[in-house]
CSV table of C-alpha atoms in Angstrom, one decimal:
chain,number,residue,atom,x,y,z
N,1,UNK,CA,188.5,99.5,74.2
N,2,UNK,CA,185.4,96.6,74.1
N,3,UNK,CA,185.4,96.6,77.8
N,4,UNK,CA,185.1,100.3,78.2
N,5,UNK,CA,182.2,100.5,75.7
N,6,UNK,CA,180.5,97.4,77.9
N,7,UNK,CA,181.0,99.3,80.8
N,8,UNK,CA,180.0,102.8,79.4
N,9,UNK,CA,176.8,100.8,78.3
N,10,UNK,CA,175.9,99.5,81.8
N,11,UNK,CA,175.7,103.0,83.1
N,12,UNK,CA,173.3,105.1,83.2
N,13,UNK,CA,172.5,108.8,81.5
N,14,UNK,CA,173.2,110.2,84.6
N,15,UNK,CA,176.3,108.9,84.8
N,16,UNK,CA,176.0,106.8,88.0
N,17,UNK,CA,176.3,103.3,88.1
N,18,UNK,CA,173.2,101.0,88.4
N,19,UNK,CA,172.8,99.7,91.8
N,20,UNK,CA,170.0,98.3,93.7
N,21,UNK,CA,167.0,100.8,94.6
N,22,UNK,CA,166.9,101.6,98.1
N,23,UNK,CA,163.4,100.4,99.4
N,24,UNK,CA,160.8,102.9,101.2
N,25,UNK,CA,161.5,102.2,105.0
N,26,UNK,CA,157.9,101.7,106.5
N,27,UNK,CA,158.3,104.1,108.8
N,28,UNK,CA,158.6,107.0,106.3
N,29,UNK,CA,155.6,105.5,104.2
N,30,UNK,CA,153.3,105.8,107.7
N,31,UNK,CA,154.3,108.7,108.8
N,32,UNK,CA,152.0,111.2,107.2
N,33,UNK,CA,149.1,109.0,108.5
N,34,UNK,CA,150.6,109.1,111.8
N,35,UNK,CA,150.7,112.9,111.6
N,36,UNK,CA,146.8,113.0,110.9
N,37,UNK,CA,145.8,110.7,113.3
N,38,UNK,CA,147.6,112.7,115.9
N,39,UNK,CA,146.0,116.3,114.6
N,40,UNK,CA,142.9,114.5,114.7
N,41,UNK,CA,143.3,113.2,117.9
N,42,UNK,CA,144.3,116.6,119.4
N,43,UNK,CA,141.2,118.4,118.1
N,44,UNK,CA,139.2,115.6,119.7
N,45,UNK,CA,140.4,116.1,123.0
N,46,UNK,CA,140.5,120.1,122.4
N,47,UNK,CA,136.5,119.7,121.6
N,48,UNK,CA,135.8,117.2,124.5
N,49,UNK,CA,137.6,119.7,126.9
N,50,UNK,CA,135.7,122.7,125.7
N,51,UNK,CA,132.2,120.7,125.0
N,52,UNK,CA,132.2,119.1,128.3
N,53,UNK,CA,130.2,121.3,131.0
N,54,UNK,CA,130.9,121.5,134.6
N,55,UNK,CA,128.8,118.9,136.9
N,56,UNK,CA,126.5,122.2,138.7
N,57,UNK,CA,125.5,123.1,135.3
N,58,UNK,CA,124.3,119.9,133.8
N,59,UNK,CA,122.1,120.0,137.2
N,60,UNK,CA,120.3,122.7,136.6
N,61,UNK,CA,120.1,123.6,132.8
N,62,UNK,CA,117.2,121.4,132.9
N,63,UNK,CA,113.7,123.2,133.3
N,64,UNK,CA,110.9,121.2,135.0
N,65,UNK,CA,107.2,120.8,133.5
N,66,UNK,CA,106.4,123.9,135.9
N,67,UNK,CA,109.0,126.4,135.0
N,68,UNK,CA,106.5,128.7,133.6
N,69,UNK,CA,105.0,128.8,137.2
N,70,UNK,CA,108.1,129.4,138.5
N,71,UNK,CA,109.2,131.9,136.6
N,72,UNK,CA,105.7,134.0,137.3
N,73,UNK,CA,106.2,133.0,141.1
N,74,UNK,CA,109.9,135.0,140.8
N,75,UNK,CA,108.5,138.1,138.8
N,76,UNK,CA,106.1,138.5,141.6
N,77,UNK,CA,108.6,138.1,144.5
N,78,UNK,CA,111.4,140.7,142.6
N,79,UNK,CA,107.9,142.8,142.0
N,80,UNK,CA,107.2,142.5,146.1
N,81,UNK,CA,110.7,143.6,146.9
N,82,UNK,CA,110.2,147.1,144.4
N,83,UNK,CA,107.2,147.5,146.6
N,84,UNK,CA,108.6,146.9,150.0
N,85,UNK,CA,111.4,149.2,149.3
N,86,UNK,CA,109.0,152.1,148.0
N,87,UNK,CA,107.8,151.7,151.9
N,88,UNK,CA,109.5,153.0,154.9
N,89,UNK,CA,110.3,150.1,157.1
N,90,UNK,CA,112.3,146.8,156.6
N,91,UNK,CA,112.0,144.8,153.8
N,92,UNK,CA,113.2,141.0,152.8
N,93,UNK,CA,112.9,138.3,150.3
N,94,UNK,CA,113.7,134.1,149.9
N,95,UNK,CA,114.2,133.2,146.2
N,96,UNK,CA,114.8,129.6,145.4
N,97,UNK,CA,117.4,128.8,142.4
N,98,UNK,CA,114.6,127.2,140.6
N,99,UNK,CA,112.5,130.2,140.3
N,100,UNK,CA,115.5,132.1,139.0
N,101,UNK,CA,116.6,129.6,136.7
N,102,UNK,CA,113.0,129.4,135.4
N,103,UNK,CA,112.8,133.1,134.8
N,104,UNK,CA,116.3,132.8,133.2
N,105,UNK,CA,115.4,129.9,130.7
N,106,UNK,CA,111.2,131.3,129.8
N,107,UNK,CA,111.2,134.9,130.4
N,108,UNK,CA,114.9,136.3,129.9
N,109,UNK,CA,115.0,134.8,125.8
N,110,UNK,CA,111.3,135.9,125.3
N,111,UNK,CA,111.0,139.3,126.4
N,112,UNK,CA,114.8,140.1,127.3
N,113,UNK,CA,116.6,139.0,124.0
N,114,UNK,CA,118.8,141.7,124.1
N,115,UNK,CA,120.7,140.7,127.2
N,116,UNK,CA,121.8,137.8,125.8
N,117,UNK,CA,122.4,137.7,121.8
N,118,UNK,CA,126.0,138.3,121.2
N,119,UNK,CA,129.1,139.5,122.7
N,120,UNK,CA,132.8,139.3,122.7
N,121,UNK,CA,133.0,135.7,123.2
N,122,UNK,CA,129.7,134.8,120.8
N,123,UNK,CA,126.4,134.0,121.3
N,124,UNK,CA,125.1,133.8,124.5
N,125,UNK,CA,122.4,131.7,125.1
N,126,UNK,CA,121.0,129.1,128.2
N,127,UNK,CA,122.1,131.0,131.6
N,128,UNK,CA,121.7,129.2,134.7
N,129,UNK,CA,122.6,129.3,138.6
N,130,UNK,CA,123.3,127.2,141.6
N,131,UNK,CA,123.5,128.3,145.1
N,132,UNK,CA,125.3,126.7,147.4
N,133,UNK,CA,126.5,127.4,151.5
N,134,UNK,CA,128.2,130.9,150.8
N,135,UNK,CA,128.6,130.0,146.8
N,136,UNK,CA,127.3,131.1,143.6
N,137,UNK,CA,128.2,129.1,140.4
N,138,UNK,CA,126.8,130.7,137.6
N,139,UNK,CA,127.1,129.1,133.7
N,140,UNK,CA,126.4,130.3,130.3
N,141,UNK,CA,126.7,128.8,126.9
N,142,UNK,CA,128.7,130.4,124.2
N,143,UNK,CA,128.7,129.6,120.7
N,144,UNK,CA,131.2,130.3,118.1
N,145,UNK,CA,132.5,129.3,114.7
N,146,UNK,CA,129.7,126.6,115.7
N,147,UNK,CA,131.5,125.1,118.4
N,148,UNK,CA,129.4,125.1,121.5
N,149,UNK,CA,130.9,125.8,125.4
N,150,UNK,CA,129.8,126.7,128.9
N,151,UNK,CA,131.7,129.6,130.2
N,152,UNK,CA,131.2,129.3,133.8
N,153,UNK,CA,132.4,130.6,137.5
N,154,UNK,CA,132.4,129.7,141.3
N,155,UNK,CA,131.9,132.7,143.1
N,156,UNK,CA,132.1,133.6,146.9
N,157,UNK,CA,129.8,136.0,148.0
N,158,UNK,CA,129.6,138.0,151.0
N,159,UNK,CA,128.4,141.3,152.4
N,160,UNK,CA,131.1,143.7,153.6
N,161,UNK,CA,128.6,146.8,154.7
N,162,UNK,CA,125.1,148.0,153.6
N,163,UNK,CA,124.9,147.8,149.8
N,164,UNK,CA,128.6,146.9,149.6
N,165,UNK,CA,129.5,143.1,148.1
N,166,UNK,CA,132.7,141.4,148.4
N,167,UNK,CA,133.3,138.6,145.2
N,168,UNK,CA,135.9,136.1,145.5
N,169,UNK,CA,136.4,134.0,142.7
N,170,UNK,CA,137.2,130.2,143.7
N,171,UNK,CA,137.4,128.8,140.2
N,172,UNK,CA,136.4,129.8,136.7
N,173,UNK,CA,136.4,127.7,132.9
N,174,UNK,CA,135.3,127.2,129.7
N,175,UNK,CA,134.1,123.8,129.5
N,176,UNK,CA,136.8,121.7,131.3
N,177,UNK,CA,139.6,124.2,130.3
N,178,UNK,CA,140.5,126.4,133.7
N,179,UNK,CA,140.2,130.5,133.1
N,180,UNK,CA,142.8,132.6,135.3
N,181,UNK,CA,140.5,133.9,138.6
N,182,UNK,CA,141.9,137.6,138.2
N,183,UNK,CA,141.1,137.6,134.7
N,184,UNK,CA,137.9,136.8,135.4
N,185,UNK,CA,137.3,139.5,138.1
N,186,UNK,CA,138.5,142.1,135.9
N,187,UNK,CA,135.9,141.3,133.0
N,188,UNK,CA,133.1,141.1,135.8
N,189,UNK,CA,134.4,144.7,137.7
N,190,UNK,CA,134.2,146.4,133.6
N,191,UNK,CA,130.6,144.9,133.3
N,192,UNK,CA,129.6,146.0,136.5
N,193,UNK,CA,130.6,149.9,136.1
N,194,UNK,CA,129.5,149.6,132.5
N,195,UNK,CA,125.9,148.8,134.8
N,196,UNK,CA,126.6,151.8,136.7
N,197,UNK,CA,128.0,150.4,139.9
N,198,UNK,CA,131.2,150.9,141.5
N,199,UNK,CA,133.8,147.9,140.9
N,200,UNK,CA,136.9,147.5,143.0
N,201,UNK,CA,139.6,144.8,142.9
N,202,UNK,CA,141.6,144.5,146.1
N,203,UNK,CA,143.7,142.1,147.5
N,204,UNK,CA,142.8,140.0,150.8
N,205,UNK,CA,145.0,137.2,152.3
N,206,UNK,CA,147.0,136.5,148.8
N,207,UNK,CA,143.5,136.1,147.1
N,208,UNK,CA,141.9,138.9,145.0
N,209,UNK,CA,138.6,139.7,145.8
N,210,UNK,CA,136.1,142.7,144.1
N,211,UNK,CA,134.3,145.1,146.2
N,212,UNK,CA,130.9,146.2,144.5
N,213,UNK,CA,129.0,149.3,146.1
N,214,UNK,CA,125.5,150.5,145.0
N,215,UNK,CA,125.9,154.0,144.6
N,216,UNK,CA,123.3,156.1,146.5
N,217,UNK,CA,121.7,157.6,143.1
N,218,UNK,CA,120.7,154.0,142.4
N,219,UNK,CA,119.6,153.1,145.8
N,220,UNK,CA,117.4,156.6,145.7
N,221,UNK,CA,113.9,156.4,144.6
N,222,UNK,CA,111.6,159.8,144.4
N,223,UNK,CA,108.9,160.0,147.3
N,224,UNK,CA,106.0,162.1,147.5
N,225,UNK,CA,104.1,164.3,145.2
N,226,UNK,CA,106.7,167.3,145.4
N,227,UNK,CA,108.9,168.1,142.8
N,228,UNK,CA,112.5,169.7,142.5
N,229,UNK,CA,115.1,170.2,145.1
N,230,UNK,CA,112.3,169.8,148.2
N,231,UNK,CA,111.2,166.2,146.7
N,232,UNK,CA,112.0,163.9,149.4
N,233,UNK,CA,113.5,160.7,148.3
N,234,UNK,CA,113.8,157.3,150.0
N,235,UNK,CA,116.5,155.6,150.1
N,236,UNK,CA,116.9,151.5,150.2
N,237,UNK,CA,119.6,149.4,151.2
N,238,UNK,CA,120.5,145.7,151.2
N,239,UNK,CA,121.6,144.8,154.9
N,240,UNK,CA,121.8,140.7,155.1
N,241,UNK,CA,122.7,138.6,152.5
N,242,UNK,CA,122.8,134.8,152.8
N,243,UNK,CA,123.1,132.4,150.6
N,244,UNK,CA,122.1,128.2,151.6
N,245,UNK,CA,121.6,125.2,149.6
N,246,UNK,CA,119.4,126.2,146.4
N,247,UNK,CA,118.1,129.6,148.2
N,248,UNK,CA,119.2,133.1,147.9
N,249,UNK,CA,118.0,135.4,151.3
N,250,UNK,CA,118.3,139.5,151.0
N,251,UNK,CA,116.9,141.7,154.1
N,252,UNK,CA,117.2,145.6,154.3
N,253,UNK,CA,115.3,148.8,155.0
N,254,UNK,CA,114.4,151.8,153.4
N,255,UNK,CA,114.3,155.4,155.1
N,256,UNK,CA,113.4,158.9,154.2
N,257,UNK,CA,116.0,160.9,153.2
N,258,UNK,CA,116.3,165.0,153.1
N,259,UNK,CA,118.6,165.9,150.6
N,260,UNK,CA,118.5,169.4,152.1
N,261,UNK,CA,119.2,168.6,155.0
N,262,UNK,CA,121.9,166.2,154.0
N,263,UNK,CA,123.7,168.5,152.1
N,264,UNK,CA,123.7,170.8,155.3
N,265,UNK,CA,125.5,167.8,157.1
N,266,UNK,CA,127.5,167.3,154.6
N,267,UNK,CA,129.0,171.4,154.4
N,268,UNK,CA,132.0,171.8,156.5
């Protein structure tokens, strides 16, 4: 009985016999820290992927000391094209990417801030463009929840017919993260359609392309002093498009259109 009492006294209150405590494994002790470090590493990698702009954007984002003069030059060239399109005959213009980027960086945010502002992706800022042979690379900063990234696209641009353009996306991304090309083309089609252009996606040689057509009403401007249906119109059209290194060249013509004669020819 005494031996039984001694055994009962050595047992803990839980009824289990005393034994050596199991040591905490080092792996279990460091596991929470390892998880935190991995999560921080993933966040850092994700931030670096998004925050790293493409090389072309880094080349063109900075504006030189003559940006104001270049922006004014772009406005003058655009006004000259509009004036030439109002006259009968051929016209043409050559625009440099430096002049376009100067206008995008100076005049656009100052005089047309409504074209930037916020979008479905976030706040937009600092759009830039770079020209290469047959290619246009476009990038713009997008800021959401304090995270800034550059959305960009590399698009091949060609002229299928007068006032009809063919766009093919070669690459697109958000920072260093690639984006699906077809999704980018569909978004471009939606935005161009809202701007009044005709946009249609097609398949060509296992690639998607976007056909963009300027409708006739957008390509027509009143001509002369007559009013109503007798008023003649002048129709402009782009007949040549060439993209070289850092330069965009457009050429076309304008001609007078008699709406009544055009309607009679269209009537069977």
